[in-house]
Short mmCIF file of C-alpha atoms in Angstrom, two decimals:
data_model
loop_
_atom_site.label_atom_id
_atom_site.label_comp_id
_atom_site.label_asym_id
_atom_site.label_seq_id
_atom_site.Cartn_x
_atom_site.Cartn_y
_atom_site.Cartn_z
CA UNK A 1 98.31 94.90 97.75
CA UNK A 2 100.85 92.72 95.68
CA UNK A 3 98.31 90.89 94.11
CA UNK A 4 95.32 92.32 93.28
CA UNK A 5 97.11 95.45 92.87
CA UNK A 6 99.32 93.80 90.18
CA UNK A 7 97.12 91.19 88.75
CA UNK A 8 99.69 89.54 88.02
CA UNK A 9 100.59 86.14 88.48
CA UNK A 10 103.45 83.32 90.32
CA UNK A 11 105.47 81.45 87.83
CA UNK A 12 103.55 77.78 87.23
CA UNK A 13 106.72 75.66 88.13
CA UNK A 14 105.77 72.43 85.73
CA UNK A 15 102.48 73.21 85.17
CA UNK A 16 102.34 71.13 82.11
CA UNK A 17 104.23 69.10 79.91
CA UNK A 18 106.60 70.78 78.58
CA UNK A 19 108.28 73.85 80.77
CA UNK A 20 107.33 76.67 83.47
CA UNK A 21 104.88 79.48 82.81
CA UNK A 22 103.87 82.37 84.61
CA UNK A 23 99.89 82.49 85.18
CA UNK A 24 97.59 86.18 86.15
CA UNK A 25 96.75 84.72 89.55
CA UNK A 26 97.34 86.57 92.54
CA UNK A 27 100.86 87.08 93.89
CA UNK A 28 104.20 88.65 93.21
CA UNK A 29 105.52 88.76 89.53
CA UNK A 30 105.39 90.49 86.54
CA UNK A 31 107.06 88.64 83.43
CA UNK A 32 107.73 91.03 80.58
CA UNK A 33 105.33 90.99 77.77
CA UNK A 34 108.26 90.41 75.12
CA UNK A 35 108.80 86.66 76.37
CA UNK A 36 105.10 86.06 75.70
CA UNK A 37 104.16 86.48 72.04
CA UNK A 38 106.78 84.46 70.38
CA UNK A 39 105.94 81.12 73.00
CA UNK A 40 101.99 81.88 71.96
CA UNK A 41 102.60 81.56 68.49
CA UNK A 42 104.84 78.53 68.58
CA UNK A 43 101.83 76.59 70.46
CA UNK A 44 99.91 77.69 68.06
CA UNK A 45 101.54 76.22 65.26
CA UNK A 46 101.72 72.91 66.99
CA UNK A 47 98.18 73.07 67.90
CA UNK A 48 97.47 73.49 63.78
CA UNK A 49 99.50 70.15 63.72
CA UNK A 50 98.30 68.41 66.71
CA UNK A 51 95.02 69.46 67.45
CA UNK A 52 94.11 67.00 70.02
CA UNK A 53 96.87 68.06 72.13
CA UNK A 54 95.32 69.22 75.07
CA UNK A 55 98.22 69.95 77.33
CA UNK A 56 98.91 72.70 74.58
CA UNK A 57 95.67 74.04 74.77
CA UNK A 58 95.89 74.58 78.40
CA UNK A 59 99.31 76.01 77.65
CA UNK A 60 98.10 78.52 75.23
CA UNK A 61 95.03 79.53 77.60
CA UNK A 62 97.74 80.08 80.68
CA UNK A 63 99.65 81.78 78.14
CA UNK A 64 96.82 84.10 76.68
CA UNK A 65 95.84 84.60 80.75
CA UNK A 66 99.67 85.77 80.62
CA UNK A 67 99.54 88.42 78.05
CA UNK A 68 96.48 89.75 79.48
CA UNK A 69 98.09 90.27 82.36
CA UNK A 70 101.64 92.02 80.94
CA UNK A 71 99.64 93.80 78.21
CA UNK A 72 96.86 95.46 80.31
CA UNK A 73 94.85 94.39 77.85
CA UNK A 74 91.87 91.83 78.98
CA UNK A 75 90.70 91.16 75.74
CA UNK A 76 93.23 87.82 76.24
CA UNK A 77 90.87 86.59 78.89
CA UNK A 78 88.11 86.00 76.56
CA UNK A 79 90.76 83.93 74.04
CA UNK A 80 92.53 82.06 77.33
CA UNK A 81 88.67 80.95 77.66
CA UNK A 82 88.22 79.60 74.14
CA UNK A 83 91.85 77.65 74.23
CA UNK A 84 91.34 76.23 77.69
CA UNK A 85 87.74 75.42 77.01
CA UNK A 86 89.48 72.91 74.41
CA UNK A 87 91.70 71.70 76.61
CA UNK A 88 88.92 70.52 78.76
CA UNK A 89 86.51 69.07 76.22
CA UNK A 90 89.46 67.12 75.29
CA UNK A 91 90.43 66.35 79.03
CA UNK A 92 88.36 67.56 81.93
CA UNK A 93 89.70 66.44 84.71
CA UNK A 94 93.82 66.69 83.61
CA UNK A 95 95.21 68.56 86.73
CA UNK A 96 97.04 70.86 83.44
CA UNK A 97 93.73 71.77 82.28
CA UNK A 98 92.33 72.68 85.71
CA UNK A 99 95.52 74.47 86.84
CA UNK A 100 94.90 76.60 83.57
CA UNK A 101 91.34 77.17 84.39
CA UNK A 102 92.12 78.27 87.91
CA UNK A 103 94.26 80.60 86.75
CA UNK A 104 91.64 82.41 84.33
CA UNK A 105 89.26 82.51 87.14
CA UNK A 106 91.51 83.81 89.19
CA UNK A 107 93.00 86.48 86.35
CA UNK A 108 88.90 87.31 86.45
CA UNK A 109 88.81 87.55 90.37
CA UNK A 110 86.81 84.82 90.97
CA UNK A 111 88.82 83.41 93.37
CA UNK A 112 86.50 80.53 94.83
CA UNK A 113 85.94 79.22 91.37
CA UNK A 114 90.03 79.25 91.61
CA UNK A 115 90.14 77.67 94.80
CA UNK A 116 88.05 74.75 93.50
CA UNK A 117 89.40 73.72 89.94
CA UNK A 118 92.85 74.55 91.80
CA UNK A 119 91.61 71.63 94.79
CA UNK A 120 90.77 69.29 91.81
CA UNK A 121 93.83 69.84 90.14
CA UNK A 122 95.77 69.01 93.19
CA UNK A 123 93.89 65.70 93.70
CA UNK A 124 94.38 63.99 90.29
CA UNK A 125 98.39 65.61 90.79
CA UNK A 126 99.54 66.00 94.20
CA UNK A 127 103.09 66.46 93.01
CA UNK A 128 101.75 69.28 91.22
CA UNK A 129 103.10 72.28 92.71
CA UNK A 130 101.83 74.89 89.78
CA UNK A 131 98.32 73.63 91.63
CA UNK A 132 99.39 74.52 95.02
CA UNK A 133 100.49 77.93 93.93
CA UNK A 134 97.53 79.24 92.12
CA UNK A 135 95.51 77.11 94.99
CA UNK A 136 97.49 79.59 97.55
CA UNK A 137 96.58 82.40 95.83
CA UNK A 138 93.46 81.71 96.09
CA UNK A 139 93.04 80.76 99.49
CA UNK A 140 94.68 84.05 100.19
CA UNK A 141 92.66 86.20 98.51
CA UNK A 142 89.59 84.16 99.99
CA UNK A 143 90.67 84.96 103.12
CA UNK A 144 92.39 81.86 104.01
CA UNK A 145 95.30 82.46 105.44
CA UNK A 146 96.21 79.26 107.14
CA UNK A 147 95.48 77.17 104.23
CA UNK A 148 97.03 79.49 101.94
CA UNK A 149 100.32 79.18 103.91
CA UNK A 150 99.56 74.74 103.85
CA UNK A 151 99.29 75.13 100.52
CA UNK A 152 103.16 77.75 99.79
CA UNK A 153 104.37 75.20 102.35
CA UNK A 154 103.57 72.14 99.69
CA UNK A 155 104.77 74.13 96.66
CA UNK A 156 107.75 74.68 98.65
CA UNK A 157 108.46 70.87 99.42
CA UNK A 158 107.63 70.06 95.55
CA UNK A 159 109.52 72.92 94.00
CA UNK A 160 111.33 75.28 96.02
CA UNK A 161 111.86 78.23 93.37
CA UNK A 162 111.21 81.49 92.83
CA UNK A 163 106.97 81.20 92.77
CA UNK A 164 107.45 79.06 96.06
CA UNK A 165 110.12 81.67 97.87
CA UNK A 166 107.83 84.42 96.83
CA UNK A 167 104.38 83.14 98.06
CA UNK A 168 106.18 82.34 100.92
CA UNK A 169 106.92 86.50 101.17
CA UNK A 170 103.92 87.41 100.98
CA UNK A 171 102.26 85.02 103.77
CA UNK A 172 105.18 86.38 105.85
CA UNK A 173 104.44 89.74 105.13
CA UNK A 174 101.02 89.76 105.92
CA UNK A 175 101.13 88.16 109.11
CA UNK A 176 103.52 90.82 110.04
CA UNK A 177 106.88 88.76 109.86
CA UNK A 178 109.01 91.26 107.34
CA UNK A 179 111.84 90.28 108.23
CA UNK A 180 111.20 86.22 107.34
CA UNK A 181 109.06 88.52 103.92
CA UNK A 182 112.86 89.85 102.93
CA UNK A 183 114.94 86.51 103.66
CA UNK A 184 112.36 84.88 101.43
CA UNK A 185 112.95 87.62 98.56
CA UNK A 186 116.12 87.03 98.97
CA UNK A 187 116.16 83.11 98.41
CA UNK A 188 113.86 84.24 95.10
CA UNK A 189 117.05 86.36 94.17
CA UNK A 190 119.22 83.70 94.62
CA UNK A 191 117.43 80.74 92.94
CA UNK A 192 116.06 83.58 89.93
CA UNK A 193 118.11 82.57 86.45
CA UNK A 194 116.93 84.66 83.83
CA UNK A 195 116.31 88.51 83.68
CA UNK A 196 112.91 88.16 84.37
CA UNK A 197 113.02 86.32 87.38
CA UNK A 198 116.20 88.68 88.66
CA UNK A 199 113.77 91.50 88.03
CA UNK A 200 110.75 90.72 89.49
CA UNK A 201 112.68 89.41 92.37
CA UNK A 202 114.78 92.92 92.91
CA UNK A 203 111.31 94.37 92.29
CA UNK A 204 109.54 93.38 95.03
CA UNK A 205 112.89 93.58 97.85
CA UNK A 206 112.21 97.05 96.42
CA UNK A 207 108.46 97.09 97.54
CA UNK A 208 109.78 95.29 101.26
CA UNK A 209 111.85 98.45 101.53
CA UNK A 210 109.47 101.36 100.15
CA UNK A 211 106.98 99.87 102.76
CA UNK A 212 109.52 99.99 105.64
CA UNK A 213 110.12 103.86 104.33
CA UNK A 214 113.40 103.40 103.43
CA UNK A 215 113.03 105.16 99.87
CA UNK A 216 115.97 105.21 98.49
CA UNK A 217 117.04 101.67 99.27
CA UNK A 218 113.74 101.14 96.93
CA UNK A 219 115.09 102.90 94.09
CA UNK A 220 117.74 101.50 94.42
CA UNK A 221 116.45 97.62 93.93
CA UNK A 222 113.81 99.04 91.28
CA UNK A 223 117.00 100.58 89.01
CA UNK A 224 118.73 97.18 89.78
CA UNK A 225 115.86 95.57 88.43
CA UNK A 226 115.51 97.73 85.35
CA UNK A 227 119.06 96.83 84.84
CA UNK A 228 118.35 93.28 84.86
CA UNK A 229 115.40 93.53 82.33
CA UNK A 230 114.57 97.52 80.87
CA UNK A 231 111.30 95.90 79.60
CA UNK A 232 110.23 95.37 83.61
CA UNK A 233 107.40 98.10 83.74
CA UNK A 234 106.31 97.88 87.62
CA UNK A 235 110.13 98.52 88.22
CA UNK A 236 109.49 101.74 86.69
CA UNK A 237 106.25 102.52 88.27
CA UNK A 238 108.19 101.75 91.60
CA UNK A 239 110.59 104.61 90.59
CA UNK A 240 107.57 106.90 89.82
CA UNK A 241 106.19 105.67 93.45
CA UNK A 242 109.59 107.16 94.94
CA UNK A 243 109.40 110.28 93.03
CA UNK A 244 106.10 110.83 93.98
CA UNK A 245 106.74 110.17 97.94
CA UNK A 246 109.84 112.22 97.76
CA UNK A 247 108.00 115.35 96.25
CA UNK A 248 109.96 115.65 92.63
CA UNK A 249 106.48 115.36 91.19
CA UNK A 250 107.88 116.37 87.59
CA UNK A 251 109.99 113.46 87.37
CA UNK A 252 107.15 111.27 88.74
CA UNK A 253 104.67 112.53 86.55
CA UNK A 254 107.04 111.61 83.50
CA UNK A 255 108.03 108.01 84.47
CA UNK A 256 104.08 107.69 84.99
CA UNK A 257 103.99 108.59 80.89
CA UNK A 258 105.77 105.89 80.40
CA UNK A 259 104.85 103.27 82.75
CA UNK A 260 100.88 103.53 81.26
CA UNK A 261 102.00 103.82 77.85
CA UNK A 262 103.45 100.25 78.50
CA UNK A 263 101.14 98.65 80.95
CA UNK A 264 97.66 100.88 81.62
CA UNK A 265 96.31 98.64 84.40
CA UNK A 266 94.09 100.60 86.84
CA UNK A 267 96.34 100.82 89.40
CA UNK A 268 98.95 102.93 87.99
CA UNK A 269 96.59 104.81 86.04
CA UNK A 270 95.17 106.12 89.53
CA UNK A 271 98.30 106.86 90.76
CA UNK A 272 99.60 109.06 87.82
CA UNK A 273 95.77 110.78 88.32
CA UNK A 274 97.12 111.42 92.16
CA UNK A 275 100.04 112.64 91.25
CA UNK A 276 98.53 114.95 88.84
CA UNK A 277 96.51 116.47 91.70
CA UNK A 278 99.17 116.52 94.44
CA UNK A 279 100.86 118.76 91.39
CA UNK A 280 98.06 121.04 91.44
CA UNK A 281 97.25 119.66 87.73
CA UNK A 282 93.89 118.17 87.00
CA UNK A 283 93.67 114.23 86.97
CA UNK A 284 91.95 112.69 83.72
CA UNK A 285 90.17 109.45 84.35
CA UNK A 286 88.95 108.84 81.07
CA UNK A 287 91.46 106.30 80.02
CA UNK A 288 90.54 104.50 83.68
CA UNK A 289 87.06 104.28 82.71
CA UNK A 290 87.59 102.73 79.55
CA UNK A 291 89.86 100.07 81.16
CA UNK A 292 87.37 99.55 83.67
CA UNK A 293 84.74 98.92 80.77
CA UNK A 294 87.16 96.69 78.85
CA UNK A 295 87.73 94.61 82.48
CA UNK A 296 84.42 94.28 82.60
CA UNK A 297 83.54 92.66 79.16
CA UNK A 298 86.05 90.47 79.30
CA UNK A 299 84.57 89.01 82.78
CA UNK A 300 86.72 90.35 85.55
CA UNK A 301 85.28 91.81 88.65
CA UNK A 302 87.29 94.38 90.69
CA UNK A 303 84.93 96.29 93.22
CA UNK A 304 88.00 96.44 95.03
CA UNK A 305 89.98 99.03 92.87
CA UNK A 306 86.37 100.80 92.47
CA UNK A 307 85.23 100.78 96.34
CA UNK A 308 89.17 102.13 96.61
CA UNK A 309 88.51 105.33 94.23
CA UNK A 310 85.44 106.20 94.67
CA UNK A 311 86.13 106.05 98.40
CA UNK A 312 88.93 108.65 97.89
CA UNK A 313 87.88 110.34 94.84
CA UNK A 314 84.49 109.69 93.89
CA UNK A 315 80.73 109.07 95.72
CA UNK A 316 81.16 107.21 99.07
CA UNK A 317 77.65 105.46 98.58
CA UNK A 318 78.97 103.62 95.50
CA UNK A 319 81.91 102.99 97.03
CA UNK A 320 80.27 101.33 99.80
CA UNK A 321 78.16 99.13 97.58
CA UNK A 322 81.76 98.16 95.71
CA UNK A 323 83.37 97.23 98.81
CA UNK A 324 80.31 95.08 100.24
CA UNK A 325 80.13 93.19 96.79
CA UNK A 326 84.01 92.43 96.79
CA UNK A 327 83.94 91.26 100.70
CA UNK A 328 81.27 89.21 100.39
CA UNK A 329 83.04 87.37 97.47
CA UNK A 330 86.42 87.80 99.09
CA UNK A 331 86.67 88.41 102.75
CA UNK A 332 90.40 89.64 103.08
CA UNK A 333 92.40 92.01 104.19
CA UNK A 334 92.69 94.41 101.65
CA UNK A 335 89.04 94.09 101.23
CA UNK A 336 88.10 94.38 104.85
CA UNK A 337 90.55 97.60 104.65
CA UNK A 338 88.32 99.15 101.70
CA UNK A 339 85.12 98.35 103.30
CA UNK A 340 86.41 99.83 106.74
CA UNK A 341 87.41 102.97 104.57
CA UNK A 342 84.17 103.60 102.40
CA UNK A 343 81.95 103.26 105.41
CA UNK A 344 83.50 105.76 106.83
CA UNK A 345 83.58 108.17 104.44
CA UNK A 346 79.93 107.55 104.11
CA UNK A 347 79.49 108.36 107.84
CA UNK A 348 79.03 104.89 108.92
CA UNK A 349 82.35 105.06 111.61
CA UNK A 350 81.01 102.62 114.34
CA UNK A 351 80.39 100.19 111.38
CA UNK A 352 83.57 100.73 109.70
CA UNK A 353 85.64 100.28 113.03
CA UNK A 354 84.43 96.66 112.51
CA UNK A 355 86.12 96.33 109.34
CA UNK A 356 89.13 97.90 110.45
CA UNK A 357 89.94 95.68 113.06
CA UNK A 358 89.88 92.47 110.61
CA UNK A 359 92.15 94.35 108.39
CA UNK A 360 94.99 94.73 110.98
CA UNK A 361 94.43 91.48 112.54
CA UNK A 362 96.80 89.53 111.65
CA UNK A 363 100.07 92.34 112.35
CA UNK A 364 100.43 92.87 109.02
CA UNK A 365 102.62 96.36 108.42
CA UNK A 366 100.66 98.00 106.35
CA UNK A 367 100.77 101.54 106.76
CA UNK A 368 97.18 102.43 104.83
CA UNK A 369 95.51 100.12 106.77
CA UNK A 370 96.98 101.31 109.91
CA UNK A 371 96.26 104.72 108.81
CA UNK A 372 92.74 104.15 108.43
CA UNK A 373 91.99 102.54 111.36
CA UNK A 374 93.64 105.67 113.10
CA UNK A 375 91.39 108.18 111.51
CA UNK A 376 88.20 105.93 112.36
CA UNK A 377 89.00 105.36 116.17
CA UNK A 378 89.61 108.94 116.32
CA UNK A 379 86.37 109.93 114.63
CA UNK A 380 84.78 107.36 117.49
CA UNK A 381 86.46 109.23 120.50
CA UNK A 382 89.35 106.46 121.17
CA UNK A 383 92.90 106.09 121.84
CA UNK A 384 94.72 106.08 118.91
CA UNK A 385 98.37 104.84 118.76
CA UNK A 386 101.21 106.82 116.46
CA UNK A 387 100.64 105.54 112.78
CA UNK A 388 102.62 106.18 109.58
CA UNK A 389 101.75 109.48 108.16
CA UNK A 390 99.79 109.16 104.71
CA UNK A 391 99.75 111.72 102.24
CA UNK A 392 95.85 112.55 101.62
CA UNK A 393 96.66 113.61 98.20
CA UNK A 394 98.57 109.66 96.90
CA UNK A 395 96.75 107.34 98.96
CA UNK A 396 97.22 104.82 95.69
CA UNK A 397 100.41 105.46 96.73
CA UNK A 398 100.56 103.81 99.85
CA UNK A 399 98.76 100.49 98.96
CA UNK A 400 100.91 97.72 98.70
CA UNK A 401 101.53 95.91 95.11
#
């Protein structure tokens, strides 16, 4: 899934005072981590001369929430508390302030602490459309669906960019509309003015087309995108995805080298450890546990990636006991998907079936979740329609980002 899978974040059209930033709340984008540093430390220095400016402290937390994001590194979350816990001493209820604290909760995946200073940022700013996008998020990931889209469709009316054509994807997409998902990516294309934004948005017309199966149309958009900005990592990891799926599992295995050397998040770290096994090599976890402990100090909580592995590569029971905790806190798709999945690994089929149809309710093409439900109605005895084939051996492979 695009966002959880990325933790990454939509571009803050506005946000605050002074220009647009890009936030780690859910969604599609991945701004490189070169355009970060030197904007951090010029806050910085007006902060030392303007200490009271709390605009720029929510800037600097959104901007620290940033880095963790691009970096991999989640040690930023902890200093995007201290600056935006500034900000909001110095103004609490400034709908800058709370758009910056949304996005740190939802950078930490708490998405209903999101939703909230995200709803109180839109009512002291209603023209706020960085609001509306991390409130869509949100909603999204909560579950939400027809409030998320209310809330793309008022970021869209306030600010019709790249954040607002991309949200606006991604609520297509998972109501099963890929062809309105593509025009959408396209607009993003159109209205996208920097590298960054040309990447990102070739990026993820890249993703439309790996998940229709047309591979090399994908690697095609991914090397268009790497052309655009070299410093774009998931492009990367989208060509590794490609090599992977097409079986030239040397190549893939190299570009995976290279794509955690820049950006270790957990999600490409399991697929290199897939890849690794579909190669008959051993997969080494150790650097995924340490990430997961580092996540974990700095206050994010993903049951989701862990109900996902240990569902495929670990102890079902745990993963079961992941997946409860992370659909409780956020009943969507994705999660209903990893819930439906761990059950029935653990033997619970009947119970996962359950889960499995609230995962593919809405028509979203998705073919993991599809896939699942498959192997679970014909554990149970029933019909099962023709589903996308999905290699046993890269299921990482096959989630969306």
């Amino acid at each position: 899934m695009r966002s959880l899978a990325l933790a990454g974040g939509l571009v803050l059209a506005g946000a605050l005072a002074f220009t647009a930033v890009a936030v780690s709340a859910p969604g599609r984008d991945q701004q490189p981590a070169a355009a970060v540093a030197p904007f951090t430390e010029t806050l910085q220095s007006r902060l030392r001369r303007l200490p009271g400016d709390y605009r720029s402290w929510a800037r600097l937390g959104v901007e620290y929430v940033d880095q963790a994001r691009v970096t991999g590194d989640p040690a930023s979350y902890s200093r995007a508390e201290g600056a935006l816990a500034t900000a909001a001493r110095l103004a609490p209820d400034d709908d800058a302030v709370l758009t910056g604290q949304a996005a740190l909760a939802a950078g930490r995946h708490d998405f209903a602490l999101a939703a909230r200073l995200a709803g109180r940022a839109v009512a002291a700013n209603p023209y706020s459309a960085a609001a509306y996008g991390v409130l869509a998020d949100a909603r999204t990931q909560l579950g939400d669906l027809r409030n998320a889209r209310a809330a793309i469709d008022k970021q869209l009316s306030l600010h019709p960019g790249v954040a607002a054509f991309a949200r606006a994807s991604y609520a297509a997409e998972l109501r099963g509309d890929v062809r309105a998902a593509r025009a959408f990516m396209q607009d993003a294309l159109q209205d996208a003015n920097t590298p960054s934004d040309i990447a990102y948005s070739r990026y993820y017309l890249g993703e439309l087309a790996l998940h229709a199966g047309r591979l090399d149309t994908a690697n095609r958009w991914y090397a268009t995108a790497l052309e655009a900005y070299p410093a774009f990592t998931p492009a990367m990891a989208g060509q590794a995805r490609v090599a992977a799926l097409s079986g030239r599992l040397q190549e893939a295995l190299a570009l995976y080298e290279r794509v955690v050397a820049r950006l270790p998040l957990p999600q490409y770290l399991v697929e290199q450890g897939e890849t690794h096994i579909k190669a008959g090599l051993p997969a080494d976890w150790t650097l995924l546990s340490a990430q997961r402990r580092l996540f974990q100090a700095a206050g994010v909580r993903d049951d989701l990636t862990w109900a996902e592995f240990e569902a495929d590569h670990g102890d079902p029971a745990r993963a079961v006991r992941h997946a409860r905790a992370e659909y409780a806190r956020n009943p969507n798709l994705v999660a209903a998907d990893a819930l439906s999945w761990a059950l029935y690994k653990s033997g619970k089929p009947r119970e996962a079936l359950k889960y499995a149809k609230r995962a593919t309710a809405t028509g979203w093409r998705n073919p993991l979740l599809a896939h699942h439900r498959a192997v679970i109605e014909r554990a149970l005895g029933k019909p099962v329609r023709e589903v996308p084939r999905i290699d046993p051996q890269l299921p990482a492979l096959a989630r969306f980002s």
